[in-house]
mmCIF file of C-alpha atoms and ligand atoms in Angstrom:
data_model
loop_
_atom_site.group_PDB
_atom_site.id
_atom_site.type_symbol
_atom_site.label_atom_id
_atom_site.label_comp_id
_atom_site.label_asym_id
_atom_site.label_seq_id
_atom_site.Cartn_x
_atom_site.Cartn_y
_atom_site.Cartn_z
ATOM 1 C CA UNK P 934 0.000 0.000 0.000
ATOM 2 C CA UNK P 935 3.092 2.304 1.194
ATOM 3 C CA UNK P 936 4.265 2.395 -2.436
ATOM 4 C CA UNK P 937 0.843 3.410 -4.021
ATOM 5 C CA UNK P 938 1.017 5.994 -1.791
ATOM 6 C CA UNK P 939 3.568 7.452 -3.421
ATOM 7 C CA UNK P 940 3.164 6.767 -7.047
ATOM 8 C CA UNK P 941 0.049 8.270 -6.699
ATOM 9 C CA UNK P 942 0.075 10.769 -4.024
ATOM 10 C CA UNK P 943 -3.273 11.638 -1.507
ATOM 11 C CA UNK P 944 -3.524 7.306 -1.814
ATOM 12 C CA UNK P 945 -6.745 7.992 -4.738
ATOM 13 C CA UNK P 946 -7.297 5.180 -6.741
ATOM 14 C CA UNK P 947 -5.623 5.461 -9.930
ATOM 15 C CA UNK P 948 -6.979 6.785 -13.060
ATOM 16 C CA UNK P 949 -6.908 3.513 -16.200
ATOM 17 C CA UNK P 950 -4.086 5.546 -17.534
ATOM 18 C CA UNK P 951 -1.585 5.986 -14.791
ATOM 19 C CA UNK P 952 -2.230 2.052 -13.829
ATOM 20 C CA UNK P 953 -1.160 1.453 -17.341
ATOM 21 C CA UNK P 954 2.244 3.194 -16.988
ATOM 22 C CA UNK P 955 2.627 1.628 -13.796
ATOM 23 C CA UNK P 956 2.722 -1.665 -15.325
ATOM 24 C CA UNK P 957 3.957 -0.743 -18.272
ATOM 25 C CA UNK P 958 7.329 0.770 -15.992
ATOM 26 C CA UNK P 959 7.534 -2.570 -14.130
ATOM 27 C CA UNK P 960 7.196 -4.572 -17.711
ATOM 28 C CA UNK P 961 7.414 -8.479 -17.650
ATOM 29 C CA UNK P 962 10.185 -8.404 -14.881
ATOM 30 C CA UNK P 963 8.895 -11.034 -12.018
ATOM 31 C CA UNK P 964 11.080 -12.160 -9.231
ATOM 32 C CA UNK P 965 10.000 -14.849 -6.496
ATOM 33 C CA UNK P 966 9.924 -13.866 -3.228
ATOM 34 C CA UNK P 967 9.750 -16.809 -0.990
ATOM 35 C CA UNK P 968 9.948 -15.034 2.339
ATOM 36 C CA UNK P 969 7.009 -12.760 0.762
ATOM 37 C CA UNK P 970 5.126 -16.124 -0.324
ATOM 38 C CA UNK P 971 5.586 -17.644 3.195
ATOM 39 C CA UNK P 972 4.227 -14.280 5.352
ATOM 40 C CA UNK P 973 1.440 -13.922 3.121
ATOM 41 C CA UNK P 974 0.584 -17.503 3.624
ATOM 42 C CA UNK P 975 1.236 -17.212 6.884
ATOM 43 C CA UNK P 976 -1.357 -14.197 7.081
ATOM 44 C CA UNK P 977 -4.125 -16.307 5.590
ATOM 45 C CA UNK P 978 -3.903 -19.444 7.597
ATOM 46 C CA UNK P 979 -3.933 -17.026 10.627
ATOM 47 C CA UNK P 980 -6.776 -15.311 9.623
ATOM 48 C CA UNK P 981 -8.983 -17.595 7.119
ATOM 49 C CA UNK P 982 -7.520 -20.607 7.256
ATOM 50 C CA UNK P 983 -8.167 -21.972 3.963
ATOM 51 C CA UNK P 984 -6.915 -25.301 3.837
ATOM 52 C CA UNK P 985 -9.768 -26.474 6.139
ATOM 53 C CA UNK P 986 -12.133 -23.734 5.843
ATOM 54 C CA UNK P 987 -13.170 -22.844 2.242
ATOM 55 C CA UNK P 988 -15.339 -25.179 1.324
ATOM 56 C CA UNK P 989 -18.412 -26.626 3.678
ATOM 57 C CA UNK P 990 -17.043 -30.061 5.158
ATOM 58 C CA UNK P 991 -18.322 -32.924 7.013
ATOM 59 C CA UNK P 992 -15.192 -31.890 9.543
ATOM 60 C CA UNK P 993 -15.672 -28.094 9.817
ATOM 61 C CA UNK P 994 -20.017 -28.444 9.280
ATOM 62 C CA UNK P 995 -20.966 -31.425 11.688
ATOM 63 C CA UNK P 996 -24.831 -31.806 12.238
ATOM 64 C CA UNK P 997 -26.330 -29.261 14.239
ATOM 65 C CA UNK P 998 -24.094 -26.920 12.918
ATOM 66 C CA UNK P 999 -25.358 -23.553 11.984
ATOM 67 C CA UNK P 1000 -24.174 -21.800 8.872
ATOM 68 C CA UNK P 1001 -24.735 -18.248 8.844
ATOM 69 C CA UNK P 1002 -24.949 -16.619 5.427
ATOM 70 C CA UNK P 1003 -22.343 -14.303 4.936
ATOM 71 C CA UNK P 1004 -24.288 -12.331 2.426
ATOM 72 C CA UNK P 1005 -27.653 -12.088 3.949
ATOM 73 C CA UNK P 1006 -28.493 -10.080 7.926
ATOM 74 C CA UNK P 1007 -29.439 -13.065 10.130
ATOM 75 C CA UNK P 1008 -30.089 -15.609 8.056
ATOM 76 C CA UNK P 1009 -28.590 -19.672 8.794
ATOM 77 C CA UNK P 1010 -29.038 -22.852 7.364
ATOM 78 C CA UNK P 1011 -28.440 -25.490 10.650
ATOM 79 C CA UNK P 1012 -27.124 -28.464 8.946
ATOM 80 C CA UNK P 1013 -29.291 -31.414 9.227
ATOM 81 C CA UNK P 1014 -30.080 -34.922 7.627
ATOM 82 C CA UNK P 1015 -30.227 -33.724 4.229
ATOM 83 C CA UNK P 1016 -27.586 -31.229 3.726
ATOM 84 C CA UNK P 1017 -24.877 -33.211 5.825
ATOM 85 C CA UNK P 1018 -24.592 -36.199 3.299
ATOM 86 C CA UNK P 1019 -23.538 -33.624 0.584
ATOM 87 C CA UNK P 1020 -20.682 -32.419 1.804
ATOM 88 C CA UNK P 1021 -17.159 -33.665 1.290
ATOM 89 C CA UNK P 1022 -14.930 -35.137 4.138
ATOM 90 C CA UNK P 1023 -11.979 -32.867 4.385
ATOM 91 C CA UNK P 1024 -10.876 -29.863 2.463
ATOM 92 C CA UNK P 1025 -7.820 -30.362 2.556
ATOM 93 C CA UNK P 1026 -6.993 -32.921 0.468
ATOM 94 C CA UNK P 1027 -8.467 -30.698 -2.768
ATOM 95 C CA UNK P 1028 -4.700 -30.330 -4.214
ATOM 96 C CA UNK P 1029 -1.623 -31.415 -3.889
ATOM 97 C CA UNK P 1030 -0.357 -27.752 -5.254
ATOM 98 C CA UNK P 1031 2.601 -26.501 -6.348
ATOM 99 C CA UNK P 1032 2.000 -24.203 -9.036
ATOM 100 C CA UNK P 1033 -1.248 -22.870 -9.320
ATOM 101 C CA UNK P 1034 -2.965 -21.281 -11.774
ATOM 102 C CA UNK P 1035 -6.027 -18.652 -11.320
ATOM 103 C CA UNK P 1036 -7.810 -17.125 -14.637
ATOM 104 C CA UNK P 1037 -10.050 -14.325 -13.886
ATOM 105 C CA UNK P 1038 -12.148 -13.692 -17.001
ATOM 106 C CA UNK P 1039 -10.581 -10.264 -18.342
ATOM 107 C CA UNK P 1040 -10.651 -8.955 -21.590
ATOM 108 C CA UNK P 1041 -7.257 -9.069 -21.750
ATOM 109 C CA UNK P 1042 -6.423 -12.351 -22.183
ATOM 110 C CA UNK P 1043 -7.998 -12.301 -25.667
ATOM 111 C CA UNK P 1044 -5.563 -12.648 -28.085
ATOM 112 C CA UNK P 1045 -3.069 -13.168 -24.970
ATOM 113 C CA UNK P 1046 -1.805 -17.185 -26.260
ATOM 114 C CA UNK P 1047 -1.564 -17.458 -22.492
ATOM 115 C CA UNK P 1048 -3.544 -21.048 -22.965
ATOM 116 C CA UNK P 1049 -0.158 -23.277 -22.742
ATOM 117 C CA UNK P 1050 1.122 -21.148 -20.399
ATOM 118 C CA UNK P 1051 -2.186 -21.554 -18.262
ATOM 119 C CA UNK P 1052 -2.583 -25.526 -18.775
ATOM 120 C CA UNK P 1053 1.111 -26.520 -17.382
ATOM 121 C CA UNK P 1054 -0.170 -25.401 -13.984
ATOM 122 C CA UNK P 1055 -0.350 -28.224 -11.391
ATOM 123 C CA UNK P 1056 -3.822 -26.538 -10.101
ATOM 124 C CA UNK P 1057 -6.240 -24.678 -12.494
ATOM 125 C CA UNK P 1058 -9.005 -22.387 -10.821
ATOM 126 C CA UNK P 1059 -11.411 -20.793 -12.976
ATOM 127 C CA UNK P 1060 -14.846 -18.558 -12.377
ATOM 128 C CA UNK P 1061 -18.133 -18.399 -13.228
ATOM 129 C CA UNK P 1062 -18.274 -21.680 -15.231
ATOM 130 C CA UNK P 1063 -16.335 -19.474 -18.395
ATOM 131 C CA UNK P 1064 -16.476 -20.459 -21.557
ATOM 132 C CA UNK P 1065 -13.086 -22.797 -22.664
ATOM 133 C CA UNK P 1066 -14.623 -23.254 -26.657
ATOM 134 C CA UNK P 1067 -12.027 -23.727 -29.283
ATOM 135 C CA UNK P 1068 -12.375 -20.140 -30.152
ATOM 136 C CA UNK P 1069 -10.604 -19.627 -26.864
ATOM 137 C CA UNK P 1070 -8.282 -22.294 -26.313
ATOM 138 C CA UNK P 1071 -5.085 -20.603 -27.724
ATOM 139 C CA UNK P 1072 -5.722 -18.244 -25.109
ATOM 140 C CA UNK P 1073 -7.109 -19.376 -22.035
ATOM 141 C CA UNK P 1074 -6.432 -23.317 -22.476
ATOM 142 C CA UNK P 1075 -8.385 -26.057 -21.439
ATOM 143 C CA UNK P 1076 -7.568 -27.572 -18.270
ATOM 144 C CA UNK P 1077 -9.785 -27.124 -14.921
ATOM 145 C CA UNK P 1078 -9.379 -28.373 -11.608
ATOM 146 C CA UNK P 1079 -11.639 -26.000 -9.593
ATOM 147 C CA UNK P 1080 -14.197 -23.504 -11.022
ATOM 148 C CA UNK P 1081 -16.660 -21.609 -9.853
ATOM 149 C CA UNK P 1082 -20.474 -21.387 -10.460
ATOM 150 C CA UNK P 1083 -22.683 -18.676 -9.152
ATOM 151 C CA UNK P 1084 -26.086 -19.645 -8.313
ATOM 152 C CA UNK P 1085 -27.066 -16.869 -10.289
ATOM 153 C CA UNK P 1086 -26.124 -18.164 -13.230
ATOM 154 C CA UNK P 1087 -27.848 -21.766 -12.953
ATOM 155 C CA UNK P 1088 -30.745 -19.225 -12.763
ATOM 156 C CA UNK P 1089 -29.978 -17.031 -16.224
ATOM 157 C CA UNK P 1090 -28.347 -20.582 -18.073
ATOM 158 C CA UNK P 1091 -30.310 -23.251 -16.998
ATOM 159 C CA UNK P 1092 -33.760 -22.198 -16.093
ATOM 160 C CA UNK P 1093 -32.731 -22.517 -12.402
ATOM 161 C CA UNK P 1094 -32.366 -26.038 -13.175
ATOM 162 C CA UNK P 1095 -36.173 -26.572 -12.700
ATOM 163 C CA UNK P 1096 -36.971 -28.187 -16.344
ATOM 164 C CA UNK P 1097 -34.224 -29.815 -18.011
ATOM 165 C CA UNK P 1098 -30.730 -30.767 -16.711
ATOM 166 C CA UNK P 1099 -29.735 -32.610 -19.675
ATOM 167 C CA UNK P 1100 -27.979 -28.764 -21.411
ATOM 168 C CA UNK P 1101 -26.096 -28.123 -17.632
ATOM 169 C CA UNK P 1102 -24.207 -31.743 -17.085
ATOM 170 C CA UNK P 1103 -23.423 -31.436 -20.999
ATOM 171 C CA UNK P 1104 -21.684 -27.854 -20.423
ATOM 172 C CA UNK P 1105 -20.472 -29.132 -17.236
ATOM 173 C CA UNK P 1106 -18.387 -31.680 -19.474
ATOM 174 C CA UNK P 1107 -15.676 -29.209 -20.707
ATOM 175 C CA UNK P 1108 -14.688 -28.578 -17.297
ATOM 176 C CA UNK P 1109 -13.840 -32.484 -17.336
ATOM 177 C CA UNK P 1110 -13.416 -33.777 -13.208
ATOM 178 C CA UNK P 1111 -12.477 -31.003 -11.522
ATOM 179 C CA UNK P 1112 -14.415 -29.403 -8.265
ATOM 180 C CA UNK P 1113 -17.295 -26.855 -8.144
ATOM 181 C CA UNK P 1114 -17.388 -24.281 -5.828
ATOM 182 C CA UNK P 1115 -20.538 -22.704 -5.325
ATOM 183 C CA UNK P 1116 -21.621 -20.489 -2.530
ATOM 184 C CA UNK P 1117 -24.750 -22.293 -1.785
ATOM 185 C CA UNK P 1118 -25.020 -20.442 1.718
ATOM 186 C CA UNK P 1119 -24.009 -17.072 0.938
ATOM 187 C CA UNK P 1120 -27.514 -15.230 0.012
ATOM 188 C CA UNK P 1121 -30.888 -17.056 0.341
ATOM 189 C CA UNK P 1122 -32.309 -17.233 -3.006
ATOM 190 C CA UNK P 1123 -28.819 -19.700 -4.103
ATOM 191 C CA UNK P 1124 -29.430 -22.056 -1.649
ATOM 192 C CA UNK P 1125 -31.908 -24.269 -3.543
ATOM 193 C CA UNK P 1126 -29.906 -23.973 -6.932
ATOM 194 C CA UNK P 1127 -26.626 -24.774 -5.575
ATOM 195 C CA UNK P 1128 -28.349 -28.215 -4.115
ATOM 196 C CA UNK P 1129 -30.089 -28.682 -7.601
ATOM 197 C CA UNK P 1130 -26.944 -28.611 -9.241
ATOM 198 C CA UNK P 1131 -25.612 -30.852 -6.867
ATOM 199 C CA UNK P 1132 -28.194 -33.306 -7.833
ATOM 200 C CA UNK P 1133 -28.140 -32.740 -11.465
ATOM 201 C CA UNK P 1134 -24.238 -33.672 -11.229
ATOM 202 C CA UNK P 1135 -24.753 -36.573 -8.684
ATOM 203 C CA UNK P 1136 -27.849 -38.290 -10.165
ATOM 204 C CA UNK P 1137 -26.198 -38.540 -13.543
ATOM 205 C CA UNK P 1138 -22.613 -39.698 -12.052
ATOM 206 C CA UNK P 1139 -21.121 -36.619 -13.721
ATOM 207 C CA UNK P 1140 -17.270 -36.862 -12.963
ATOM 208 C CA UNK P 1141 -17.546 -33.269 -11.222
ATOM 209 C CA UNK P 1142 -17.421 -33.069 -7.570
ATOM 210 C CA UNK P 1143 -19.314 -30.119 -5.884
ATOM 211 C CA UNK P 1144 -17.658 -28.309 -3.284
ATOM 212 C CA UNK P 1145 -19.903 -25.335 -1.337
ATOM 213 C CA UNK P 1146 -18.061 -22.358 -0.001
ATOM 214 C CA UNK P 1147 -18.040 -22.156 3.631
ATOM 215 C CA UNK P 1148 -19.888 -18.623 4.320
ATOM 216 C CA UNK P 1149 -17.052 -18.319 7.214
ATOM 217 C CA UNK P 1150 -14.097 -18.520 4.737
ATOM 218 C CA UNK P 1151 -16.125 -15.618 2.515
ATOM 219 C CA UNK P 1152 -16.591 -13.550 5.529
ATOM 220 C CA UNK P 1153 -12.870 -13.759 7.215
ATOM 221 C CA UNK P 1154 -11.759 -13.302 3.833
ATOM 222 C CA UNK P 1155 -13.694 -9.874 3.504
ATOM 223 C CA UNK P 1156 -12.544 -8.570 6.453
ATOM 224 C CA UNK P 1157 -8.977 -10.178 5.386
ATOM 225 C CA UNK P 1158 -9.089 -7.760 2.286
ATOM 226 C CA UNK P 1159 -11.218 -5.023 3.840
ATOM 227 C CA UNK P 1160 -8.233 -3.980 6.207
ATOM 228 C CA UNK P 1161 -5.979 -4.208 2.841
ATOM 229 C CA UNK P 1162 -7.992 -1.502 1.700
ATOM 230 C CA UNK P 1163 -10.630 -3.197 -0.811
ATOM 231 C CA UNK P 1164 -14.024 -1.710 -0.037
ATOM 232 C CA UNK P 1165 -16.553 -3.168 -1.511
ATOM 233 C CA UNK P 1166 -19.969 -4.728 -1.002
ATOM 234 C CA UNK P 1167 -18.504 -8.256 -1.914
ATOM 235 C CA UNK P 1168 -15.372 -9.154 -2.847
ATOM 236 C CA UNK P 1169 -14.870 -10.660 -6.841
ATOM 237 C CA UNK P 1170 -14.766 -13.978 -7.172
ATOM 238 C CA UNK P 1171 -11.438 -13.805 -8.355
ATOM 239 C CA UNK P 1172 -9.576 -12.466 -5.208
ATOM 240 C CA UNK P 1173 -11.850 -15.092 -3.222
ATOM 241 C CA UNK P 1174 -9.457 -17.556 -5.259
ATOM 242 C CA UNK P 1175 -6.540 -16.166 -5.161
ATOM 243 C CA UNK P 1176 -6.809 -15.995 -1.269
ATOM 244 C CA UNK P 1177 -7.504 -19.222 -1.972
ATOM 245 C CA UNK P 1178 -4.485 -20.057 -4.053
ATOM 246 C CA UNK P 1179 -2.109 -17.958 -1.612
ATOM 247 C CA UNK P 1180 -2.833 -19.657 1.130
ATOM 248 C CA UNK P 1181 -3.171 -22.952 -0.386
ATOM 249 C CA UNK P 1182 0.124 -23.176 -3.210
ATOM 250 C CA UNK P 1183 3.597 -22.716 -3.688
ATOM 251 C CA UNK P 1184 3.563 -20.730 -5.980
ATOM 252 C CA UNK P 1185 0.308 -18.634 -7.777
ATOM 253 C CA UNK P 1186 0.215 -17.051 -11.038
ATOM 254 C CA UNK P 1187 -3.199 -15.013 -12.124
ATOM 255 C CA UNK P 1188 -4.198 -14.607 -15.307
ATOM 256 C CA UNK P 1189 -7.262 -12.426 -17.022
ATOM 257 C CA UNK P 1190 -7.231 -9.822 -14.123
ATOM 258 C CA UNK P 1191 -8.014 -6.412 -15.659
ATOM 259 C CA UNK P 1192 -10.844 -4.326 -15.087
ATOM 260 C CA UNK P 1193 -9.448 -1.421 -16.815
ATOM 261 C CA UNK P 1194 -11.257 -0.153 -20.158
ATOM 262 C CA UNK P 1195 -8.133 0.547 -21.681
ATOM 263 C CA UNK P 1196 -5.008 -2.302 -22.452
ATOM 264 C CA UNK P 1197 -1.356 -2.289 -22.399
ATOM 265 C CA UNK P 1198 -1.093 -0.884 -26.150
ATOM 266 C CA UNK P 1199 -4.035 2.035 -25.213
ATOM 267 C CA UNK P 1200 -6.589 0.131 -27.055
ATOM 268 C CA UNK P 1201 -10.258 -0.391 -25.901
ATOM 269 C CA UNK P 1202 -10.422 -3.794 -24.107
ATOM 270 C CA UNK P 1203 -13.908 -6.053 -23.253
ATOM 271 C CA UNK P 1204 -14.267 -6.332 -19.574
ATOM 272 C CA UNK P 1205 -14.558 -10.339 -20.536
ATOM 273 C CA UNK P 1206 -12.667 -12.543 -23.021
ATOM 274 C CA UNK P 1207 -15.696 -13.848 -24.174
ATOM 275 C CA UNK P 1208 -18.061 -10.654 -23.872
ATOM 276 C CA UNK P 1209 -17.924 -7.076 -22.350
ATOM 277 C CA UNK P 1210 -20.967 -7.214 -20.296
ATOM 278 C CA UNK P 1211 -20.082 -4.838 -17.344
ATOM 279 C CA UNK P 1212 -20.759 -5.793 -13.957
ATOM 280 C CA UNK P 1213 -22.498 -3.970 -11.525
ATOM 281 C CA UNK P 1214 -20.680 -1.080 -10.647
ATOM 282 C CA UNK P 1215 -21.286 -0.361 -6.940
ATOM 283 C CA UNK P 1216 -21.237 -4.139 -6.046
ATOM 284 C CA UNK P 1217 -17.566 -4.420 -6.789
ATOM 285 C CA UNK P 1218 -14.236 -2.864 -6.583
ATOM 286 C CA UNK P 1219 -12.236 -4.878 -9.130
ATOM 287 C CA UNK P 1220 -9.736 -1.633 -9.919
ATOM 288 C CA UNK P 1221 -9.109 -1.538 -6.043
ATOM 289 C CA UNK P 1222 -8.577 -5.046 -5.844
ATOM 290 C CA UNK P 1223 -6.271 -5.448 -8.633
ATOM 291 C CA UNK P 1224 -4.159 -2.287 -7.047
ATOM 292 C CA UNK P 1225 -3.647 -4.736 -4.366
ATOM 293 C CA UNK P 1226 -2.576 -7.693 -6.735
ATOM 294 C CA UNK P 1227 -0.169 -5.575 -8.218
ATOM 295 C CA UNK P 1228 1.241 -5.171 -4.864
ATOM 296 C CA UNK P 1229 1.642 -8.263 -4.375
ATOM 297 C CA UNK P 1230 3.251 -8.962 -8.204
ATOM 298 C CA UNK P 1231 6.201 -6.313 -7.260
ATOM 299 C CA UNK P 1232 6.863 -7.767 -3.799
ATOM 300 C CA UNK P 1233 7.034 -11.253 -5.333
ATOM 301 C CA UNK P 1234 4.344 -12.979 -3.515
ATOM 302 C CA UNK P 1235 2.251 -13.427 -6.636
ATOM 303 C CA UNK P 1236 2.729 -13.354 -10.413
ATOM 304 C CA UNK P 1237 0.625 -11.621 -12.196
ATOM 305 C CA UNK P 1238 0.465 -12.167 -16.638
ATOM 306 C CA UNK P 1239 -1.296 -8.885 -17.836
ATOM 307 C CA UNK P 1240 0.798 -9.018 -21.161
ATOM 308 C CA UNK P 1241 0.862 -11.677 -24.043
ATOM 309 C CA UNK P 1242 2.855 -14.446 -22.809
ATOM 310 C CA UNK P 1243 5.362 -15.887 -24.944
HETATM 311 O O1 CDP K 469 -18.784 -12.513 -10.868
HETATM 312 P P1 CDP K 469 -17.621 -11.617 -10.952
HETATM 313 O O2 CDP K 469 -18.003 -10.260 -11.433
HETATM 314 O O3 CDP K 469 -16.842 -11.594 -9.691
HETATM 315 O O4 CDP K 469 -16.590 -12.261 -12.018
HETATM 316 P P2 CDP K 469 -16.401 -12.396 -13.617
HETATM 317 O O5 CDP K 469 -16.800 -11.177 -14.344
HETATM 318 O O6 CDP K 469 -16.978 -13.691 -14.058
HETATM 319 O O7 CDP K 469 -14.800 -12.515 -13.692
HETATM 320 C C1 CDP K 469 -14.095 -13.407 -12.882
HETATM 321 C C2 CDP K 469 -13.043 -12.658 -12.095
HETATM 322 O O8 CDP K 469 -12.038 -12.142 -12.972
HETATM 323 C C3 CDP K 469 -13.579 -11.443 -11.352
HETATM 324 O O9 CDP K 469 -14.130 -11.835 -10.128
HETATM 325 C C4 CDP K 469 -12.353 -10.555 -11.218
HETATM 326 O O10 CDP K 469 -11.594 -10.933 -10.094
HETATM 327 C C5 CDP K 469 -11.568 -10.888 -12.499
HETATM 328 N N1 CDP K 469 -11.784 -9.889 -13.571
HETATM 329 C C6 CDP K 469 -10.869 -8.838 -13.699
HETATM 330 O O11 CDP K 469 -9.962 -8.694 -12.886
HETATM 331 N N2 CDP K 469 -11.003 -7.946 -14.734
HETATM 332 C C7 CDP K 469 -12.015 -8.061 -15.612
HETATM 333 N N3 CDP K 469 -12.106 -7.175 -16.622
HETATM 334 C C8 CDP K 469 -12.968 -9.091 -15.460
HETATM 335 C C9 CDP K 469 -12.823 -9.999 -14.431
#
């Protein structure tokens, strides 16, 4: 944060423009930091402790336990006979990981050829159930080994899941066996989706294994970036993984985080690689988040590709 401060004096967010010649100054130079990599690790198991909290486990969620929604004012699911059985055992036995990937969905990683890059990664995290259609390949490979799925969009997609399921486990396909983290107990109206997609995967033996976020991890993980600075009414899903990813690998590489209007040569860039549908602009604070991330990218701690890779 102390550096900000002094690029851009009065510690403003900066304007698209300066945050390009920022990066632009630092160019494609990226140096591990271990002892950077370690504290910030260190920071997240203290405060979140993601290796046993993120997702909703029969060890961390026994019965009787009460989950209270971490994007909802008093409101708690108490886990009983149905929900237990749907949880996994442990979380920590997700990933052996070393070198972990996370793709946000920026615009930037059009025409980036990042796709190789992206698919030697031991551990692949993706979000919001993106599109990985030959079209994009080249750019954003084809390997997954965790993505994300808002209930939201089993809503817009797939009817909420309440007619056919047949269209969701065939798009689920691309995505191969990898996990899906959904935050079933964040805000009330995803509860029932989340536990229809569950059974949609589990009925048809889809290779997929659902994971729910633990509405604990999602709230220490606010406050986590809250005091670092990010103010916002939730937190992307993209810097919900790489908290993830930092506390979890050895080393984390993000790719497709830009939510700048403007790319490294001045031209116009889509806020997605596969649309520019603009979120909702109050909800989150994506340029204030990646401010942050680039923090992190010139201590070391975390290597961020906002260029073409080679
Ligand atoms: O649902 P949400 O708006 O969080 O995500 P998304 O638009 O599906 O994109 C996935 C993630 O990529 C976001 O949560 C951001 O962290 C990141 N992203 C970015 O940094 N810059 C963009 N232009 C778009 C997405």
């Amino acid at each position: 944060v102390l550096c900000w401060f002094y690029i851009f004096p009065g510690y403003r967010l900066p304007r698209d423009k300066e945050i390009v010649e920022e990066v632009l100054r630092q160019g494609e130079v990226w140096q591990k930091n271990q002892t950077g990599i370690d504290v910030y690790r260190k920071l997240l198991t203290e405060c979140c402790d993601p290796r046993r909290m993120f997702a909703v486990t029969k060890e961390n969620s026994p019965m009787g336990k009460v989950l209270w929604y971490d994007g909802e004012f008093y409101h708690s699911h108490t886990v009983n006979n149905e929900t237990y059985p749907l949880f996994v055992k442990r979380g920590g036995a997700v990933c052996v990981c070393v070198c972990c990937a996370v793709v946000g969905n920026g615009g930037i990683l059009r025409h980036s050829k990042c796709g190789q890059d992206i698919d030697q990664a031991d551990f692949i995290m993706r979000c919001n159930l993106p599109p990985l259609s030959k079209e994009y390949v080249e750019d954003v490979g084809t390997r997954t080994h965790l993505v994300t799925a808002n209930p939201s969009i089993i809503e817009k997609r797939f009817q909420n899941l309440l007619w056919s399921r047949k269209a969701f486990v065939e798009r689920m396909k691309v995505y191969g066996s990898s996990y899906i983290y959904m935050p079933a107990f964040s805000m009330k109206p995803g509860t029932d989706p989340s536990l229809r997609a569950y059974y949609a995967l589990a009925d048809t033996s889809s290779n997929l294994t659902m994971l729910f976020a633990n509405p604990e991890f999602l709230r220490t993980v606010g406050k986590f970036w809250k005091a670092r600075a990010v103010h916002a009414k939730r937190l992307s899903t993209g810097l919900f993984l790489v908290s993830l990813a930092l506390g979890l690998c050895e080393e984390v590489t993000a790719y497709g985080f830009w939510p700048f209007s403007v790319g490294l040569d001045e031209q116009p860039v889509s806020h997605h690689y596969y649309d520019n549908i603009l979120p909702y602009k109050w909800f989150h604070a994506m340029p204030e988040e990646f401010v942050q991330l680039w923090h992190l990218h010139k201590s070391g701690t975390l290597h961020m590709r906002v260029g073409r890779c080679p």
